[in-house]
Amino acid sequence: MKKLLCVICAVCLLLCGCAAPADSSTDETPAEEAKTTIRVGGLTGPTAMGMVKLMSDSDSGETENSYEFTLQSEAVAFVTELAKGEIDIAAVPANLASVIYNNTDGGVKVLAINTLGVLYVVERGDSVQSLADLAGKTIYATGAGAAPEYALRYLLSENGMDADKDITIQWCADTTEALSYIAKDANAVAMLPQPFATSAQMQVSDLRVAIDLNAEWEKLRNSSAMVTGALVVRSEFAEKYPQQLEKFMAEYEASVSFVVNNTEAAAELMGQYEIVKTPVALKALPYCNITFMSSDEMKSAMEGYLNVLLKMNPAAVGGKLPESDFYYGA
C-alpha cells in the first residue's frame, strides 16, 4: 500500500522466477501456458488510436487472445490499476511509464512505443515559419510542469533560444482555455496536441499549423525520438504469460498497421469506440504519428527521450532512468 501511495503522489505531481531458457539443441516446444483474459487500458486520444482495430477484432471474436478493454480520460487511473494488478497492459504517456517503473521497483515493463510527437504550433496569421520566428511572441499552451513543457523548452534551447527570455509562454489550464484565446485574438500563437489541434482548426477557420514539433525533434538527429505514448505491461504478467503476451504484440502491431494504412475505416472505429470523434479523427489521424516500435529500436528511442526529460526535471521520469529490465524484448 505504501508503494501504491508513492506512485499516485508522484503521478499527481507530474500531471498536471523466470523459467530457464530452452535448450536450442533440442526440438522440444515450450509447454502451453495457462490462459487468461488480458485486461488492456487506453487513454482517449492518440495513445489508444492504434489499438482500435484490435478492440474491434476482439469484439468480433477474431483474436487469438481474449481481451477486456477499458478507456480512461486521465492516465492516473491506470497507475492505481497497474499497481493493484487490476489491469495487465496499458497505453500511457511515455514518461509516466518510467515513473511507474521507478516507483514500483520495476513493477512494469515497456512493450512498445505507440505514439511519437503530437505537439504542433498553430497560428491565425502567417508570421511563424520556424522556431526562430517565435522570438518575442506569446505562446498559449497546455502541459505546464509536464512533458509538453519540457519538449518545448528543449527544442527552443537546441535552437539557441531561452524559453524564459526570448518568448512568453502563457500556460492554460486545458485546451478549451487555450482555444478561447485563439478564437478572440487574430495574432494568437499556440502549442496544441493532436487531435485537439485539428479540432481547433475545425472551429477557427483561419487557424493553420505553423510548426510540427515532432519534425523539429527529428532534425536534431540526436539518437532519440519525441515519444508521446508507450505500452506497459505488469512485470508479473509478462513473466507468467509470455506466450499470450507475444500474441498480443503481434495482434497489436497488426492493429497499428491497419490504423495507419486505412484512415477512413480507422476513423470510423475511433468514433464507435469513443476514442476520438470520427470527423476529427479523419482529419487528425495522419498527424498523430501512430507507430509501433519495439525491442532495441524502442529502447534506443525511449532512453534518448527519457534522458532529455531527466536533464530538464528528474521528477518527470521518476527521479532516474529505468534499468535495462524496463525494456521488454530488448
Tab-separated table of C-alpha atoms in Angstrom:
chain	number	residue	atom	x	y	z
A	1	MET	CA	0.000	0.000	0.000
A	2	LYS	CA	2.902	2.343	0.775
A	3	LYS	CA	4.324	1.829	-2.734
A	4	LEU	CA	0.907	2.441	-4.268
A	5	LEU	CA	0.542	5.743	-2.426
A	6	CYS	CA	4.017	6.803	-3.558
A	7	VAL	CA	3.147	6.091	-7.194
A	8	ILE	CA	-0.123	8.017	-7.041
A	9	CYS	CA	1.530	11.019	-5.390
A	10	ALA	CA	4.337	11.078	-7.939
A	11	VAL	CA	1.934	10.996	-10.867
A	12	CYS	CA	-0.338	13.684	-9.446
A	13	LEU	CA	2.676	15.983	-9.171
A	14	LEU	CA	3.607	15.333	-12.782
A	15	LEU	CA	0.212	15.564	-14.318
A	16	CYS	CA	-0.516	18.096	-14.299
A	17	GLY	CA	11.012	-16.560	-11.004
A	18	CYS	CA	11.584	-16.953	-14.727
A	19	ALA	CA	11.962	-20.336	-16.349
A	20	ALA	CA	15.402	-21.296	-17.623
A	21	PRO	CA	15.794	-20.863	-21.398
A	22	ALA	CA	15.046	-23.879	-23.503
A	23	ASP	CA	17.989	-25.852	-24.895
A	24	SER	CA	18.175	-24.783	-28.550
A	25	SER	CA	19.778	-28.083	-29.449
A	26	THR	CA	16.516	-29.965	-28.993
A	27	ASP	CA	13.269	-29.928	-30.936
A	28	GLU	CA	11.146	-29.585	-27.815
A	29	THR	CA	8.480	-26.878	-27.841
A	30	PRO	CA	7.519	-24.865	-24.741
A	31	ALA	CA	4.635	-26.243	-22.723
A	32	GLU	CA	1.403	-24.398	-23.373
A	33	GLU	CA	0.823	-21.913	-20.566
A	34	ALA	CA	-2.452	-21.366	-18.762
A	35	LYS	CA	-4.802	-18.934	-20.500
A	36	THR	CA	-6.171	-15.721	-19.106
A	37	THR	CA	-8.180	-12.766	-20.347
A	38	ILE	CA	-5.816	-9.840	-20.926
A	39	ARG	CA	-7.091	-6.598	-19.432
A	40	VAL	CA	-5.964	-3.646	-21.560
A	41	GLY	CA	-6.337	0.055	-20.815
A	42	GLY	CA	-6.096	3.013	-23.143
A	43	LEU	CA	-6.493	6.778	-22.975
A	44	THR	CA	-8.971	8.572	-25.176
A	45	GLY	CA	-6.839	10.305	-27.773
A	46	PRO	CA	-3.727	9.319	-29.728
A	47	THR	CA	-2.300	6.668	-27.398
A	48	ALA	CA	-5.382	4.461	-27.881
A	49	MET	CA	-5.830	5.103	-31.602
A	50	GLY	CA	-3.527	2.286	-32.633
A	51	MET	CA	-5.439	-0.353	-30.686
A	52	VAL	CA	-8.882	0.373	-32.108
A	53	LYS	CA	-8.776	-2.399	-34.733
A	54	LEU	CA	-7.702	-4.846	-32.040
A	55	MET	CA	-10.691	-3.742	-29.967
A	56	SER	CA	-12.985	-4.328	-32.913
A	57	ASP	CA	-11.467	-7.716	-33.748
A	58	SER	CA	-11.773	-8.761	-30.123
A	59	ASP	CA	-15.469	-7.889	-30.066
A	60	SER	CA	-15.903	-9.897	-33.262
A	61	GLY	CA	-14.138	-12.931	-31.800
A	62	GLU	CA	-11.314	-12.706	-34.352
A	63	THR	CA	-8.342	-12.563	-31.969
A	64	GLU	CA	-6.200	-15.388	-30.617
A	65	ASN	CA	-6.243	-13.898	-27.126
A	66	SER	CA	-9.242	-12.957	-25.038
A	67	TYR	CA	-9.316	-9.242	-24.149
A	68	GLU	CA	-11.138	-6.780	-21.937
A	69	PHE	CA	-10.606	-3.117	-22.848
A	70	THR	CA	-11.014	-0.077	-20.627
A	71	LEU	CA	-10.810	3.544	-21.769
A	72	GLN	CA	-9.991	6.406	-19.423
A	73	SER	CA	-9.568	10.150	-19.917
A	74	GLU	CA	-6.793	10.502	-17.311
A	75	ALA	CA	-3.647	8.366	-17.120
A	76	VAL	CA	-3.577	8.482	-13.318
A	77	ALA	CA	-6.407	5.944	-13.273
A	78	PHE	CA	-4.111	3.305	-14.750
A	79	VAL	CA	-1.411	3.922	-12.158
A	80	THR	CA	-3.620	2.572	-9.399
A	81	GLU	CA	-4.967	-0.290	-11.510
A	82	LEU	CA	-1.498	-1.425	-12.609
A	83	ALA	CA	-0.132	-1.247	-9.081
A	84	LYS	CA	-3.048	-3.279	-7.704
A	85	GLY	CA	-2.985	-5.828	-10.532
A	86	GLU	CA	-6.435	-4.822	-11.778
A	87	ILE	CA	-5.176	-4.268	-15.323
A	88	ASP	CA	-2.410	-6.037	-17.242
A	89	ILE	CA	-1.409	-3.724	-20.090
A	90	ALA	CA	-1.939	-0.003	-20.533
A	91	ALA	CA	-1.174	2.699	-23.080
A	92	VAL	CA	0.235	5.620	-21.086
A	93	PRO	CA	2.375	8.737	-21.574
A	94	ALA	CA	5.971	7.648	-22.160
A	95	ASN	CA	7.437	9.453	-19.167
A	96	LEU	CA	4.689	8.059	-16.924
A	97	ALA	CA	5.869	4.554	-17.837
A	98	SER	CA	9.244	5.437	-16.330
A	99	VAL	CA	7.632	6.976	-13.240
A	100	ILE	CA	5.576	3.849	-12.576
A	101	TYR	CA	8.633	1.623	-13.060
A	102	ASN	CA	10.732	3.631	-10.620
A	103	ASN	CA	8.005	3.865	-8.003
A	104	THR	CA	7.087	0.180	-8.050
A	105	ASP	CA	10.621	-1.267	-8.029
A	106	GLY	CA	10.326	-2.484	-11.597
A	107	GLY	CA	6.663	-3.441	-11.427
A	108	VAL	CA	6.123	-2.686	-15.123
A	109	LYS	CA	7.988	-3.119	-18.398
A	110	VAL	CA	7.608	-1.078	-21.548
A	111	LEU	CA	6.487	-3.205	-24.504
A	112	ALA	CA	6.468	-0.705	-27.350
A	113	ILE	CA	6.275	2.922	-28.343
A	114	ASN	CA	2.851	3.520	-29.859
A	115	THR	CA	2.819	7.291	-30.458
A	116	LEU	CA	5.531	9.769	-31.400
A	117	GLY	CA	5.247	13.563	-31.171
A	118	VAL	CA	1.762	15.082	-31.327
A	119	LEU	CA	2.592	18.722	-30.480
A	120	TYR	CA	2.063	21.459	-33.062
A	121	VAL	CA	2.481	25.222	-33.063
A	122	VAL	CA	-0.546	26.860	-34.679
A	123	GLU	CA	-1.352	30.474	-35.527
A	124	ARG	CA	-4.029	32.562	-37.198
A	125	GLY	CA	-1.585	34.595	-39.246
A	126	ASP	CA	1.455	33.791	-41.361
A	127	SER	CA	4.288	35.090	-39.206
A	128	VAL	CA	5.684	31.789	-37.921
A	129	GLN	CA	7.628	29.560	-40.276
A	130	SER	CA	10.296	28.273	-37.880
A	131	LEU	CA	11.097	28.075	-34.175
A	132	ALA	CA	13.210	31.214	-34.538
A	133	ASP	CA	10.075	33.126	-35.538
A	134	LEU	CA	8.628	32.544	-32.067
A	135	ALA	CA	11.056	35.069	-30.570
A	136	GLY	CA	9.211	37.937	-28.909
A	137	LYS	CA	5.829	36.256	-29.189
A	138	THR	CA	3.355	34.997	-26.592
A	139	ILE	CA	2.512	31.311	-26.918
A	140	TYR	CA	-0.629	29.822	-25.375
A	141	ALA	CA	-0.022	26.248	-24.310
A	142	THR	CA	-1.087	23.405	-22.042
A	143	GLY	CA	1.093	20.917	-20.188
A	144	ALA	CA	2.938	23.122	-17.689
A	145	GLY	CA	5.272	21.086	-15.487
A	146	ALA	CA	4.855	18.029	-17.688
A	147	ALA	CA	6.263	16.532	-20.888
A	148	PRO	CA	4.847	19.195	-23.277
A	149	GLU	CA	6.627	21.984	-21.392
A	150	TYR	CA	9.913	20.091	-21.293
A	151	ALA	CA	9.694	19.275	-25.006
A	152	LEU	CA	9.092	22.925	-25.922
A	153	ARG	CA	11.899	24.173	-23.691
A	154	TYR	CA	14.292	21.558	-25.035
A	155	LEU	CA	13.587	22.326	-28.675
A	156	LEU	CA	13.913	26.063	-28.120
A	157	SER	CA	17.214	25.532	-26.304
A	158	GLU	CA	18.566	23.315	-29.076
A	159	ASN	CA	17.728	26.124	-31.492
A	160	GLY	CA	19.570	28.753	-29.482
A	161	MET	CA	16.595	30.242	-27.634
A	162	ASP	CA	15.747	30.698	-23.961
A	163	ALA	CA	12.111	29.918	-23.147
A	164	ASP	CA	12.218	32.311	-20.187
A	165	LYS	CA	13.763	35.252	-22.032
A	166	ASP	CA	13.065	35.018	-25.749
A	167	ILE	CA	9.360	34.160	-25.663
A	168	THR	CA	6.411	34.430	-23.286
A	169	ILE	CA	4.556	31.208	-22.509
A	170	GLN	CA	1.056	31.618	-21.127
A	171	TRP	CA	0.105	28.293	-19.621
A	172	CYS	CA	-3.551	27.336	-19.859
A	173	ALA	CA	-5.453	25.008	-17.576
A	174	ASP	CA	-6.693	22.978	-20.528
A	175	THR	CA	-7.118	23.023	-24.289
A	176	THR	CA	-10.520	24.704	-24.004
A	177	GLU	CA	-8.920	27.717	-22.344
A	178	ALA	CA	-6.212	27.826	-24.992
A	179	LEU	CA	-8.854	27.763	-27.716
A	180	SER	CA	-10.652	30.713	-26.113
A	181	TYR	CA	-7.528	32.866	-26.545
A	182	ILE	CA	-7.031	31.689	-30.105
A	183	ALA	CA	-10.633	32.424	-31.051
A	184	LYS	CA	-10.559	36.033	-29.846
A	185	ASP	CA	-7.001	37.013	-30.833
A	186	ALA	CA	-6.188	37.213	-34.523
A	187	ASN	CA	-2.467	37.265	-33.716
A	188	ALA	CA	-2.551	34.305	-31.344
A	189	VAL	CA	0.086	31.591	-31.448
A	190	ALA	CA	-0.440	28.348	-29.534
A	191	MET	CA	1.149	24.965	-28.922
A	192	LEU	CA	-1.538	22.282	-29.056
A	193	PRO	CA	-1.551	18.479	-29.073
A	194	GLN	CA	-3.323	16.373	-31.655
A	195	PRO	CA	-6.140	15.665	-32.136
A	196	PHE	CA	-7.124	18.925	-30.413
A	197	ALA	CA	-5.051	20.970	-32.860
A	198	THR	CA	-7.222	19.606	-35.651
A	199	SER	CA	-10.388	20.144	-33.631
A	200	ALA	CA	-9.339	23.778	-33.086
A	201	GLN	CA	-8.819	24.217	-36.821
A	202	MET	CA	-12.341	22.959	-37.414
A	203	GLN	CA	-13.639	25.650	-35.042
A	204	VAL	CA	-11.379	28.545	-36.059
A	205	SER	CA	-11.333	28.645	-39.836
A	206	ASP	CA	-8.132	30.642	-40.341
A	207	LEU	CA	-6.026	28.626	-37.882
A	208	ARG	CA	-3.070	26.926	-39.545
A	209	VAL	CA	-0.298	24.558	-38.462
A	210	ALA	CA	2.950	26.521	-38.438
A	211	ILE	CA	5.424	24.065	-36.882
A	212	ASP	CA	5.427	20.302	-36.369
A	213	LEU	CA	7.478	19.823	-33.189
A	214	ASN	CA	7.999	16.128	-33.923
A	215	ALA	CA	9.677	17.087	-37.192
A	216	GLU	CA	11.794	19.653	-35.339
A	217	TRP	CA	12.940	16.958	-32.913
A	218	GLU	CA	13.872	14.654	-35.784
A	219	LYS	CA	16.060	17.396	-37.273
A	220	LEU	CA	18.305	17.237	-34.204
A	221	ARG	CA	19.481	13.721	-35.110
A	222	ASN	CA	20.449	13.051	-31.510
A	223	SER	CA	19.644	9.310	-31.342
A	224	SER	CA	16.375	9.957	-29.542
A	225	ALA	CA	12.768	10.500	-30.543
A	226	MET	CA	9.928	12.675	-29.312
A	227	VAL	CA	7.919	9.911	-27.682
A	228	THR	CA	4.353	10.596	-26.600
A	229	GLY	CA	2.856	7.213	-25.728
A	230	ALA	CA	4.006	3.736	-24.782
A	231	LEU	CA	2.528	0.373	-23.899
A	232	VAL	CA	3.431	-1.021	-20.487
A	233	VAL	CA	2.779	-4.425	-19.016
A	234	ARG	CA	2.876	-5.588	-15.425
A	235	SER	CA	6.161	-7.441	-14.935
A	236	GLU	CA	4.351	-10.239	-13.110
A	237	PHE	CA	2.015	-10.727	-16.055
A	238	ALA	CA	4.910	-10.764	-18.534
A	239	GLU	CA	6.641	-13.497	-16.550
A	240	LYS	CA	3.511	-15.621	-16.105
A	241	TYR	CA	2.027	-15.330	-19.613
A	242	PRO	CA	4.892	-14.875	-22.105
A	243	GLN	CA	3.170	-16.746	-24.946
A	244	GLN	CA	-0.030	-14.736	-24.706
A	245	LEU	CA	2.000	-11.553	-24.457
A	246	GLU	CA	3.815	-12.364	-27.683
A	247	LYS	CA	0.464	-12.962	-29.387
A	248	PHE	CA	-0.752	-9.625	-28.047
A	249	MET	CA	2.291	-7.893	-29.508
A	250	ALA	CA	1.614	-9.409	-32.910
A	251	GLU	CA	-2.094	-8.543	-32.803
A	252	TYR	CA	-1.408	-5.028	-31.584
A	253	GLU	CA	1.176	-4.424	-34.312
A	254	ALA	CA	-1.337	-5.595	-36.907
A	255	SER	CA	-3.892	-3.195	-35.452
A	256	VAL	CA	-1.465	-0.281	-35.738
A	257	SER	CA	-0.709	-1.204	-39.339
A	258	PHE	CA	-4.432	-1.185	-40.148
A	259	VAL	CA	-4.944	2.196	-38.488
A	260	VAL	CA	-2.015	3.808	-40.280
A	261	ASN	CA	-2.999	2.456	-43.698
A	262	ASN	CA	-6.812	2.721	-43.527
A	263	THR	CA	-7.621	6.231	-42.333
A	264	GLU	CA	-11.344	6.283	-43.118
A	265	ALA	CA	-12.129	2.856	-41.657
A	266	ALA	CA	-9.953	3.519	-38.610
A	267	ALA	CA	-11.564	6.906	-38.000
A	268	GLU	CA	-14.990	5.280	-38.130
A	269	LEU	CA	-13.931	2.756	-35.492
A	270	MET	CA	-12.472	5.512	-33.304
A	271	GLY	CA	-15.822	7.221	-33.287
A	272	GLN	CA	-17.633	3.978	-32.469
A	273	TYR	CA	-15.342	3.274	-29.518
A	274	GLU	CA	-15.388	6.915	-28.366
A	275	ILE	CA	-11.615	7.309	-28.625
A	276	VAL	CA	-11.887	10.384	-30.872
A	277	LYS	CA	-14.936	11.649	-32.726
A	278	THR	CA	-14.913	10.345	-36.292
A	279	PRO	CA	-14.827	13.733	-38.139
A	280	VAL	CA	-11.863	14.860	-36.020
A	281	ALA	CA	-10.096	11.508	-36.262
A	282	LEU	CA	-10.463	11.510	-40.035
A	283	LYS	CA	-8.548	14.783	-40.323
A	284	ALA	CA	-6.174	14.353	-37.384
A	285	LEU	CA	-5.011	10.755	-37.802
A	286	PRO	CA	-2.270	11.495	-40.375
A	287	TYR	CA	-0.724	13.952	-37.891
A	288	CYS	CA	-0.910	11.806	-34.749
A	289	ASN	CA	2.246	9.818	-35.550
A	290	ILE	CA	0.774	6.462	-34.551
A	291	THR	CA	3.544	3.876	-34.668
A	292	PHE	CA	4.790	0.542	-33.366
A	293	MET	CA	8.394	0.454	-32.160
A	294	SER	CA	9.601	-2.480	-30.074
A	295	SER	CA	12.761	-4.248	-28.945
A	296	ASP	CA	16.088	-2.433	-29.493
A	297	GLU	CA	14.567	0.314	-31.634
A	298	MET	CA	12.107	1.089	-28.856
A	299	LYS	CA	14.814	1.029	-26.197
A	300	SER	CA	17.059	3.436	-28.083
A	301	ALA	CA	14.278	5.947	-28.722
A	302	MET	CA	12.895	5.745	-25.179
A	303	GLU	CA	16.281	6.026	-23.489
A	304	GLY	CA	17.156	9.102	-25.511
A	305	TYR	CA	13.826	10.770	-24.808
A	306	LEU	CA	13.824	9.951	-21.085
A	307	ASN	CA	17.381	11.214	-20.787
A	308	VAL	CA	16.284	14.587	-22.198
A	309	LEU	CA	13.469	14.782	-19.645
A	310	LEU	CA	15.789	13.707	-16.827
A	311	LYS	CA	18.043	16.682	-17.543
A	312	MET	CA	15.056	19.027	-17.681
A	313	ASN	CA	13.441	17.723	-14.471
A	314	PRO	CA	14.325	14.363	-12.839
A	315	ALA	CA	10.811	14.100	-11.396
A	316	ALA	CA	9.470	13.842	-14.954
A	317	VAL	CA	10.858	10.297	-15.201
A	318	GLY	CA	10.540	9.270	-11.561
A	319	GLY	CA	13.924	10.540	-10.394
A	320	LYS	CA	16.215	8.384	-12.507
A	321	LEU	CA	16.406	6.459	-15.745
A	322	PRO	CA	14.942	2.934	-15.647
A	323	GLU	CA	17.247	-0.086	-15.588
A	324	SER	CA	17.658	-2.313	-18.632
A	325	ASP	CA	14.953	-4.736	-17.454
A	326	PHE	CA	12.422	-1.974	-18.127
A	327	TYR	CA	12.694	-2.649	-21.860
A	328	TYR	CA	10.801	-5.806	-22.785
A	329	GLY	CA	12.438	-7.817	-25.556
A	330	ALA	CA	15.486	-5.545	-25.892
